[in-house]
PDB file of C-alpha atoms in Angstrom:
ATOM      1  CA  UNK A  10      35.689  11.831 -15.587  1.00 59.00           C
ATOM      2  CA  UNK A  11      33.069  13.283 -17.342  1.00 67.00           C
ATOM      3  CA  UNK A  12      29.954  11.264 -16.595  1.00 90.00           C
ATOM      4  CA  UNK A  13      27.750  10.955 -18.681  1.00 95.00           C
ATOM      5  CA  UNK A  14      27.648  12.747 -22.224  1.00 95.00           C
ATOM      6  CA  UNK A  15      25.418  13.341 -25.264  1.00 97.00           C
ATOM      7  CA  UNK A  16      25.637  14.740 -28.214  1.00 96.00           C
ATOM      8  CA  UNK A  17      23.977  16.916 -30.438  1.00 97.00           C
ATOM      9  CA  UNK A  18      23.106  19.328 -27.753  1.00 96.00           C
ATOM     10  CA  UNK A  19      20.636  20.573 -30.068  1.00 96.00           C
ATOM     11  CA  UNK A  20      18.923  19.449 -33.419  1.00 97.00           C
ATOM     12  CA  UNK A  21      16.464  20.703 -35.796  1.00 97.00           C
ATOM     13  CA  UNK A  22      14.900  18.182 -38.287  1.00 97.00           C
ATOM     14  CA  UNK A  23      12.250  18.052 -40.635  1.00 97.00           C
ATOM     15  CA  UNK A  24       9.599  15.427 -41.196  1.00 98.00           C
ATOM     16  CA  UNK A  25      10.971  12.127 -42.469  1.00 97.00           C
ATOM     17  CA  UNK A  26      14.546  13.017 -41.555  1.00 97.00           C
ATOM     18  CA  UNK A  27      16.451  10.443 -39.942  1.00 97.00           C
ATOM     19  CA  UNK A  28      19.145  10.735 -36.996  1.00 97.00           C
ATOM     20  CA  UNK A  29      20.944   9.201 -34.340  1.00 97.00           C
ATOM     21  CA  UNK A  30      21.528  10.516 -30.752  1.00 98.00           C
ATOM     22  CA  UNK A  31      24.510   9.338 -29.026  1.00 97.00           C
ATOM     23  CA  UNK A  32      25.191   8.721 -25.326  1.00 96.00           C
ATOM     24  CA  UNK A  33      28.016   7.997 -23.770  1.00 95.00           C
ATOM     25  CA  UNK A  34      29.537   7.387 -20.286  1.00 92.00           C
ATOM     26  CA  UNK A  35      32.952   7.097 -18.417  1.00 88.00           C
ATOM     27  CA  UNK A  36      31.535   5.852 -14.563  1.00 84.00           C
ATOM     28  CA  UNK A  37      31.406   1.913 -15.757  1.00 82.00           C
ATOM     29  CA  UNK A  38      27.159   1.484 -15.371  1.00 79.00           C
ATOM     30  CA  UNK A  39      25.781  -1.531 -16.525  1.00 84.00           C
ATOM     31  CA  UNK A  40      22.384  -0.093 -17.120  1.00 92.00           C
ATOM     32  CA  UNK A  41      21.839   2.762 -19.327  1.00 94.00           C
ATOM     33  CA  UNK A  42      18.457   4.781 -20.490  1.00 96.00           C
ATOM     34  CA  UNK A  43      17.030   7.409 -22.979  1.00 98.00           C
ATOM     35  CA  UNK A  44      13.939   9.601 -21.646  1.00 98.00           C
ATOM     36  CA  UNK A  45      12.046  12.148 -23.116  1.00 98.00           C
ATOM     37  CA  UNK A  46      11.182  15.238 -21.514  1.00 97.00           C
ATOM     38  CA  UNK A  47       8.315  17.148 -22.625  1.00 94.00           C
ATOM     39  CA  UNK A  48       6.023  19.847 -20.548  1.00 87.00           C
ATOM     40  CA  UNK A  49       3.866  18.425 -17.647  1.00 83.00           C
ATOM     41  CA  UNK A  50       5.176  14.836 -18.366  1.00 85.00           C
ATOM     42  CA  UNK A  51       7.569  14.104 -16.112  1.00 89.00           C
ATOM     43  CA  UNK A  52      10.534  11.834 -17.844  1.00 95.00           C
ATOM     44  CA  UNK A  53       9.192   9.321 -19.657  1.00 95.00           C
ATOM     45  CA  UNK A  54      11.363   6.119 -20.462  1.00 95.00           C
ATOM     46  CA  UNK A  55      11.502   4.957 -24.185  1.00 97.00           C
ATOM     47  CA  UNK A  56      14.543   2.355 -24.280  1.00 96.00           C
ATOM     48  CA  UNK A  57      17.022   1.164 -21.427  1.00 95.00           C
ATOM     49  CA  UNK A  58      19.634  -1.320 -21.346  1.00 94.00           C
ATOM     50  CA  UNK A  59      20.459  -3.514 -18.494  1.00 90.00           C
ATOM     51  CA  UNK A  60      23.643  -4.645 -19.694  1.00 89.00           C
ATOM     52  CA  UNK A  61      25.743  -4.801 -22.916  1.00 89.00           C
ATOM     53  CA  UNK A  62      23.886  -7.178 -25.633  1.00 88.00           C
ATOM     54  CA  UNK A  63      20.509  -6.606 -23.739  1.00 92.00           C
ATOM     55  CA  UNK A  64      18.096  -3.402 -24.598  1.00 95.00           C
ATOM     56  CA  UNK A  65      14.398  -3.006 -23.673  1.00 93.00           C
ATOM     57  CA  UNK A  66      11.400  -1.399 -24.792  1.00 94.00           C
ATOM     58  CA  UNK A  67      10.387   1.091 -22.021  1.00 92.00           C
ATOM     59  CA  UNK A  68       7.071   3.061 -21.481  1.00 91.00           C
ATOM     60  CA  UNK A  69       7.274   5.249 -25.270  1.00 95.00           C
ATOM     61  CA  UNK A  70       9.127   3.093 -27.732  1.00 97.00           C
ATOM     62  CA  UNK A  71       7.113   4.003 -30.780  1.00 97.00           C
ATOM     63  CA  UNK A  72       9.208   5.804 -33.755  1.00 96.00           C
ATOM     64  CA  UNK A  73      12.365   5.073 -32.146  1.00 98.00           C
ATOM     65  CA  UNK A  74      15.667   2.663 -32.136  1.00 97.00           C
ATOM     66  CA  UNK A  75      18.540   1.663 -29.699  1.00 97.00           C
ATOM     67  CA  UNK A  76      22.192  -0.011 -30.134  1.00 96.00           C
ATOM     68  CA  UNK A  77      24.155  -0.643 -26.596  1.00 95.00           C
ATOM     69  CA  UNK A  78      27.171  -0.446 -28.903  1.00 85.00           C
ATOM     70  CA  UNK A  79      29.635  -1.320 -25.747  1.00 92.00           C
ATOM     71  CA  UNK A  80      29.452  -0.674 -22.112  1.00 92.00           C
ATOM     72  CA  UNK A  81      30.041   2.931 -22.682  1.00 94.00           C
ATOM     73  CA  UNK A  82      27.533   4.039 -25.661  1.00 95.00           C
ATOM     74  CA  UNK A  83      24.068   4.253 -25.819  1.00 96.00           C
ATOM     75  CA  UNK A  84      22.826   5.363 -29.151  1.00 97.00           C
ATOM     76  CA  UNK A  85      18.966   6.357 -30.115  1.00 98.00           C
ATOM     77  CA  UNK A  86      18.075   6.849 -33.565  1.00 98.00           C
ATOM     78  CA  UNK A  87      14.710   8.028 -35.246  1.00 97.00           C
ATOM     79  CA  UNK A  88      14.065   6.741 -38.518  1.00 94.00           C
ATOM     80  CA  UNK A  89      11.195   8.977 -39.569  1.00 97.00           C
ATOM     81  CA  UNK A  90      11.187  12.113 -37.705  1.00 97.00           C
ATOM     82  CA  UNK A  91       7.860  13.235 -36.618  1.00 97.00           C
ATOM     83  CA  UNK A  92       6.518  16.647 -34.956  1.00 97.00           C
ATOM     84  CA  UNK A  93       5.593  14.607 -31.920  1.00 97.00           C
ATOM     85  CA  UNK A  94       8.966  13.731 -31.494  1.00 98.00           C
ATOM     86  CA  UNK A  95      10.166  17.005 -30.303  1.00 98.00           C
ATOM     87  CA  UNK A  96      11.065  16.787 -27.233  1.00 98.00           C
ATOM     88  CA  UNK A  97      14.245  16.958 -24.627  1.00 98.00           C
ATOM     89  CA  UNK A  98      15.933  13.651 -24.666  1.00 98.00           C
ATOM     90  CA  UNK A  99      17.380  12.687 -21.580  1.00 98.00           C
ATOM     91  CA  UNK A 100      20.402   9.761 -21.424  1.00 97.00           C
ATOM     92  CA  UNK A 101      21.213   8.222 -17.841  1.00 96.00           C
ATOM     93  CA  UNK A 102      23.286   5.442 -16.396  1.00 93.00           C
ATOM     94  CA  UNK A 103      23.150   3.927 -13.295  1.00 89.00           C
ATOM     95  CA  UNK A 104      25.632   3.123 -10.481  1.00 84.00           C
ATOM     96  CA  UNK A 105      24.008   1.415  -7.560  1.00 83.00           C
ATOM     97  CA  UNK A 106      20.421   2.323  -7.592  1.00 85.00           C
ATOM     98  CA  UNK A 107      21.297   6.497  -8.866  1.00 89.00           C
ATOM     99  CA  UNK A 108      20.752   6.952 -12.216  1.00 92.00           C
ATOM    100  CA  UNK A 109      23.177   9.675 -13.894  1.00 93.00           C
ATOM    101  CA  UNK A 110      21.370  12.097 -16.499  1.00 96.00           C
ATOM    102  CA  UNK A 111      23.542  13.670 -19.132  1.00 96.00           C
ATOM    103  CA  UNK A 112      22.786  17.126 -19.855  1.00 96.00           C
ATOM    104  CA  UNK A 113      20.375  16.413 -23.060  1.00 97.00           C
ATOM    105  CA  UNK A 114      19.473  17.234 -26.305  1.00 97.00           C
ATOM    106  CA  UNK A 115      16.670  19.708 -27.509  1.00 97.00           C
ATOM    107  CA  UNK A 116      15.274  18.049 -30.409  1.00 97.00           C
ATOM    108  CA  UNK A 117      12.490  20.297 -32.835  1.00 97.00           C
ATOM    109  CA  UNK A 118      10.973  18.461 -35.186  1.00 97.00           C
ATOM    110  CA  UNK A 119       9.108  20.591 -37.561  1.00 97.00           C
TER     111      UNK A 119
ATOM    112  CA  UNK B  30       2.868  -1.481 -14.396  1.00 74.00           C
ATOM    113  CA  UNK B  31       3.663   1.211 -11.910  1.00 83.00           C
ATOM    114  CA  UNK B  32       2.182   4.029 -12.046  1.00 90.00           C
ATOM    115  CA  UNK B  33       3.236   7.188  -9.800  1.00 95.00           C
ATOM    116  CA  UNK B  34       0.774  10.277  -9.346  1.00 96.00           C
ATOM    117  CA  UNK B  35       2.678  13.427  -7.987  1.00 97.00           C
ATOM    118  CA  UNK B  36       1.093  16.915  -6.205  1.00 97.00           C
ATOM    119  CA  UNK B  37       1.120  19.251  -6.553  1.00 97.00           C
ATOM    120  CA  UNK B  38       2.253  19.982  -9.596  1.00 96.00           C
ATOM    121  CA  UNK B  39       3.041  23.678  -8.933  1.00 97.00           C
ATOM    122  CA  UNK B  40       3.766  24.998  -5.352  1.00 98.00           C
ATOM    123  CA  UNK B  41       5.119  28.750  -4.507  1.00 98.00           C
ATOM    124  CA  UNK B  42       6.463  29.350  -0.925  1.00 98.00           C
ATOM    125  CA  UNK B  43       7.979  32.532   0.965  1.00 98.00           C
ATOM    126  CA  UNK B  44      11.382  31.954   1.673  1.00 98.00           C
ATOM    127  CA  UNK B  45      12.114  30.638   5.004  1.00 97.00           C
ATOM    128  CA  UNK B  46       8.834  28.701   4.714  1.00 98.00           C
ATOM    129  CA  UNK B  47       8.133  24.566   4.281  1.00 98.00           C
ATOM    130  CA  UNK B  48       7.086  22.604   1.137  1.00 98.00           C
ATOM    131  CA  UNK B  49       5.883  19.383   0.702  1.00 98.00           C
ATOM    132  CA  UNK B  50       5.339  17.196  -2.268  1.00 98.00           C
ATOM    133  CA  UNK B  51       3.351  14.285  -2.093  1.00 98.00           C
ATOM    134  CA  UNK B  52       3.264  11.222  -4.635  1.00 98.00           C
ATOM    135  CA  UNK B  53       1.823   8.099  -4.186  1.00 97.00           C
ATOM    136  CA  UNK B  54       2.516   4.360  -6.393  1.00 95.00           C
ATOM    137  CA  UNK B  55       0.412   1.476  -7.078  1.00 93.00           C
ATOM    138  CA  UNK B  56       3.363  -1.730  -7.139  1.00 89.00           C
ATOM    139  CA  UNK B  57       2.919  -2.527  -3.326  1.00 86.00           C
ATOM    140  CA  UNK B  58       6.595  -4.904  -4.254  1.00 86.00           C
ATOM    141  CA  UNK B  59       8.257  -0.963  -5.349  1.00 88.00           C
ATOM    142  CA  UNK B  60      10.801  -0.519  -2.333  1.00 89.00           C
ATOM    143  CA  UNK B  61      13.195   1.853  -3.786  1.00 92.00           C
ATOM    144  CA  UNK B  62      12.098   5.531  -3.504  1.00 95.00           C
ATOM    145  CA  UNK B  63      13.997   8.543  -5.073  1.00 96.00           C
ATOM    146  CA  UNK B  64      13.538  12.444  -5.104  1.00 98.00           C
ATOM    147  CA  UNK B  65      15.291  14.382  -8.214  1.00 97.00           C
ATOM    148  CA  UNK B  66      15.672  18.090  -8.788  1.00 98.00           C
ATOM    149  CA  UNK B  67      16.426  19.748 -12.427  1.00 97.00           C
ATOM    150  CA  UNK B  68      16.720  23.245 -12.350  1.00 96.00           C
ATOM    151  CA  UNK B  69      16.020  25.157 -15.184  1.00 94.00           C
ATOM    152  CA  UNK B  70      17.951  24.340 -18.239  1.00 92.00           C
ATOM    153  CA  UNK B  71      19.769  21.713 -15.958  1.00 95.00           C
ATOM    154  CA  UNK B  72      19.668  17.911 -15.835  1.00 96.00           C
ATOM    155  CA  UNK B  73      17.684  16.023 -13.332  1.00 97.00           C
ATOM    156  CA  UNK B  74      20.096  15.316 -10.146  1.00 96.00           C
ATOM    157  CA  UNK B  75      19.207  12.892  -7.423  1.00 95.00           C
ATOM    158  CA  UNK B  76      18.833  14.693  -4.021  1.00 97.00           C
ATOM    159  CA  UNK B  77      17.559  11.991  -1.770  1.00 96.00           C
ATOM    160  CA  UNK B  78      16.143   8.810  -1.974  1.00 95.00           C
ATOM    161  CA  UNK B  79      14.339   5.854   0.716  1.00 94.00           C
ATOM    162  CA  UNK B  80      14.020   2.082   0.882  1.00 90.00           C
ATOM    163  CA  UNK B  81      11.213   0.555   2.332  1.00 83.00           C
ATOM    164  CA  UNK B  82      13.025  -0.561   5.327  1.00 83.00           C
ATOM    165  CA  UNK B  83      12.801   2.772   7.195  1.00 84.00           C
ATOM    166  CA  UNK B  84       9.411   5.467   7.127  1.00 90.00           C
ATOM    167  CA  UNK B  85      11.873   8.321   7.027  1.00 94.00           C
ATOM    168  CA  UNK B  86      15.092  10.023   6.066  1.00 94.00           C
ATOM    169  CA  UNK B  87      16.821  13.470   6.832  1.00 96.00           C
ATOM    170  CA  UNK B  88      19.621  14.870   5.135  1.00 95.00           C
ATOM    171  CA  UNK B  89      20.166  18.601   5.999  1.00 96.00           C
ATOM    172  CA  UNK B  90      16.862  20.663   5.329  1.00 97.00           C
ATOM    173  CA  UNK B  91      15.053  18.222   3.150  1.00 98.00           C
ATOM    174  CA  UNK B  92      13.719  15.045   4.016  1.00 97.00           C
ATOM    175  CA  UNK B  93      11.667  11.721   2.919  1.00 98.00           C
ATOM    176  CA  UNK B  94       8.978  10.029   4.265  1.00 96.00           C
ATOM    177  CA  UNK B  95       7.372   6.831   3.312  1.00 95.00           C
ATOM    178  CA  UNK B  96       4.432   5.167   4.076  1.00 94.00           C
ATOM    179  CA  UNK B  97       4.095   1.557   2.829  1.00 92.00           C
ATOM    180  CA  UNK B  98       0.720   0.724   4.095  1.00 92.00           C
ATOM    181  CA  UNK B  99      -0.995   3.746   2.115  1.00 93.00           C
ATOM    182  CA  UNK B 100       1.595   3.590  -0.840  1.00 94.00           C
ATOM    183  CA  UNK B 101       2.725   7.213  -0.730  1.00 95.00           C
ATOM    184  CA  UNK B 102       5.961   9.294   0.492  1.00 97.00           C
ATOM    185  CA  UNK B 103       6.626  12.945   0.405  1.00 98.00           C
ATOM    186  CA  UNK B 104       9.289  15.101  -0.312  1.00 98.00           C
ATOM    187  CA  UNK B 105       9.761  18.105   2.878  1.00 98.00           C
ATOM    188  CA  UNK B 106      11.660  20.932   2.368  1.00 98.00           C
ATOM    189  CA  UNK B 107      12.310  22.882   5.627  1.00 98.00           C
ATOM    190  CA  UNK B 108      13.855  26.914   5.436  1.00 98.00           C
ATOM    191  CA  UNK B 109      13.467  26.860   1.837  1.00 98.00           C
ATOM    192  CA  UNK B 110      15.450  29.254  -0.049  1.00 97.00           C
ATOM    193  CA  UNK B 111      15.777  30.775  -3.611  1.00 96.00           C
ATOM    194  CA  UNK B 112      17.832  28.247  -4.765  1.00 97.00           C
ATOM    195  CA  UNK B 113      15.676  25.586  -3.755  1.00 98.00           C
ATOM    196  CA  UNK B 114      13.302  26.426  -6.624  1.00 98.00           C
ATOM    197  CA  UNK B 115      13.253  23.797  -9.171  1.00 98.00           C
ATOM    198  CA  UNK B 116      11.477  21.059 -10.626  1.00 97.00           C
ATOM    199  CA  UNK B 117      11.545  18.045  -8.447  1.00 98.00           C
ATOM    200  CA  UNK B 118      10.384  14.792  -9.853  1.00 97.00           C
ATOM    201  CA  UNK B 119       9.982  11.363  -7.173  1.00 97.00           C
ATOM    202  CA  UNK B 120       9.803   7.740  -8.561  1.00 96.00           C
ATOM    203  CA  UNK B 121       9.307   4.168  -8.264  1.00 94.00           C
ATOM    204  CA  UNK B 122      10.783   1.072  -9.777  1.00 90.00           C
ATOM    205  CA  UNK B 123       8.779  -0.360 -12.308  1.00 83.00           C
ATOM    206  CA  UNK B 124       8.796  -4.109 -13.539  1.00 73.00           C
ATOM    207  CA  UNK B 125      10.248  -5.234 -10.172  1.00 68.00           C
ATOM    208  CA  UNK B 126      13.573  -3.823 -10.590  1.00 72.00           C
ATOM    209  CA  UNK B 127      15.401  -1.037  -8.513  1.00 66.00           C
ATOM    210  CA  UNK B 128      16.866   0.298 -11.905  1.00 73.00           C
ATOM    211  CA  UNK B 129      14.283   0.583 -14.153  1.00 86.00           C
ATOM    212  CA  UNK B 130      11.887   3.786 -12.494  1.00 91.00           C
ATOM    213  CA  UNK B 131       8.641   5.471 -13.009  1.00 93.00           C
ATOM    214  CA  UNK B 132       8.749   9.009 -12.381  1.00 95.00           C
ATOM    215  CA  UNK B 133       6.172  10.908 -11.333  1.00 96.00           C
ATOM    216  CA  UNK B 134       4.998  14.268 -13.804  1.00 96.00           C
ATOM    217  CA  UNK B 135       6.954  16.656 -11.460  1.00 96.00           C
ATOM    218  CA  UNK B 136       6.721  19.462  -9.113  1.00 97.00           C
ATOM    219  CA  UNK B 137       7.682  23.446  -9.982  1.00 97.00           C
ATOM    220  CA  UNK B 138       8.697  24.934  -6.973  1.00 98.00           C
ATOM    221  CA  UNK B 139       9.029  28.475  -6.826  1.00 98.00           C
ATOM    222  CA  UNK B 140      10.268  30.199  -3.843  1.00 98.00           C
ATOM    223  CA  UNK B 141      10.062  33.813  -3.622  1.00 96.00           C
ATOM    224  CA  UNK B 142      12.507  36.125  -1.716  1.00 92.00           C
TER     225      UNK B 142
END
């Protein structure tokens, strides 16, 4: 049981580069979510999924893309990569009300 | 919206001594309340959490309280120790729904031996 899981764990892109972060999870959640970290922000929600077929624009969509390929994956992508999209990106599920964090990907962007 | 204001934002404490984080929400329908800690380098974990049916909640040597009528609840951390130092982050549901939260900008706490 692994929880929840992302890959890269780390990525370095330059401007205009494209790439896709993937998410999965093994605990069965209905709901997923990608957040970005960044200093003194707290998390801040971009995308979420309530259930399989449905996805959601959250609180920071701009620049960014989702697919709820099945239950179990979550993918974000960036088309364009921009500097003020680096950032720690956070994927969670939820089971109940607790939402499950995977353990994130650094993202620079220079 | 919600939106969730959280302070302080840093907070250093003697070990063996009490911190409290305070954060306060603006949905007066929000009646889902959680507290999460990252450590450093670490993903956020949920440590304790409140409904709106009860004004507190103990678990060990932290604790919740919530008060509906002024639209905050606090975080209290009794004995801390080194370990307890972390970020800790509250939240509220946004849009109505338990599972889709607002968190608050977070909390360092550092505890010194």
């Amino acid at each position: 049981n692994a929880g929840v899981t992302q890959t890269p764990k780390f990525q370095v892109l330059k401007t205009g580069q494209s790439m896709t972060l993937q998410c999965a999870q093994d605990m069965n959640h209905n709901s997923m979510y990608w957040y970005r970290q960044d200093p003194g922000m707290g998390l801040r929600l971009i995308y979420y999924s309530a259930s399989e077929g449905t996805t959601d624009k959250g609180e920071v969509p701009n620049g960014y893309n989702v697919s709820r390929l099945n239950k179990r994956e979550f993918s974000l992508r960036l088309e364009s990569a921009a500097p003020s999209q680096t950032s720690v990106y956070f994927c969670a599920g939820t089971r109940g009300d607790e939402q499950f964090f995977g353990p994130g990907t650094r993202l620079t962007v220079l | 919206g919600e939106n969730v204001e959280q302070h302080p934002s840093t907070l250093s404490v003697q070990e063996g001594d009490s911190a409290v984080i305070k954060c306060t929400y603006s949905d007066s329908a929000s009646n889902y309340f959680p507290w999460y800690k990252q450590e450093l380098g670490k993903r956020p974990q949920l440590i304790i959490d409140i409904r709106s049916n009860v004004g507190e909640k103990k678990d060990q040597r932290i604790a919740v309280t919530l008060n509906k009528t002024a639209k905050h609840f606090s975080l209290h951390i009794t004995e801390t120790q080194p370990e307890d130092s972390a970020v800790y982050f509250c939240a509220a549901p946004s849009g109505g729904s338990n599972y889709k939260l607002t968190f608050g900008k977070g909390t360092l706490l550092t505890v010194n031996p």
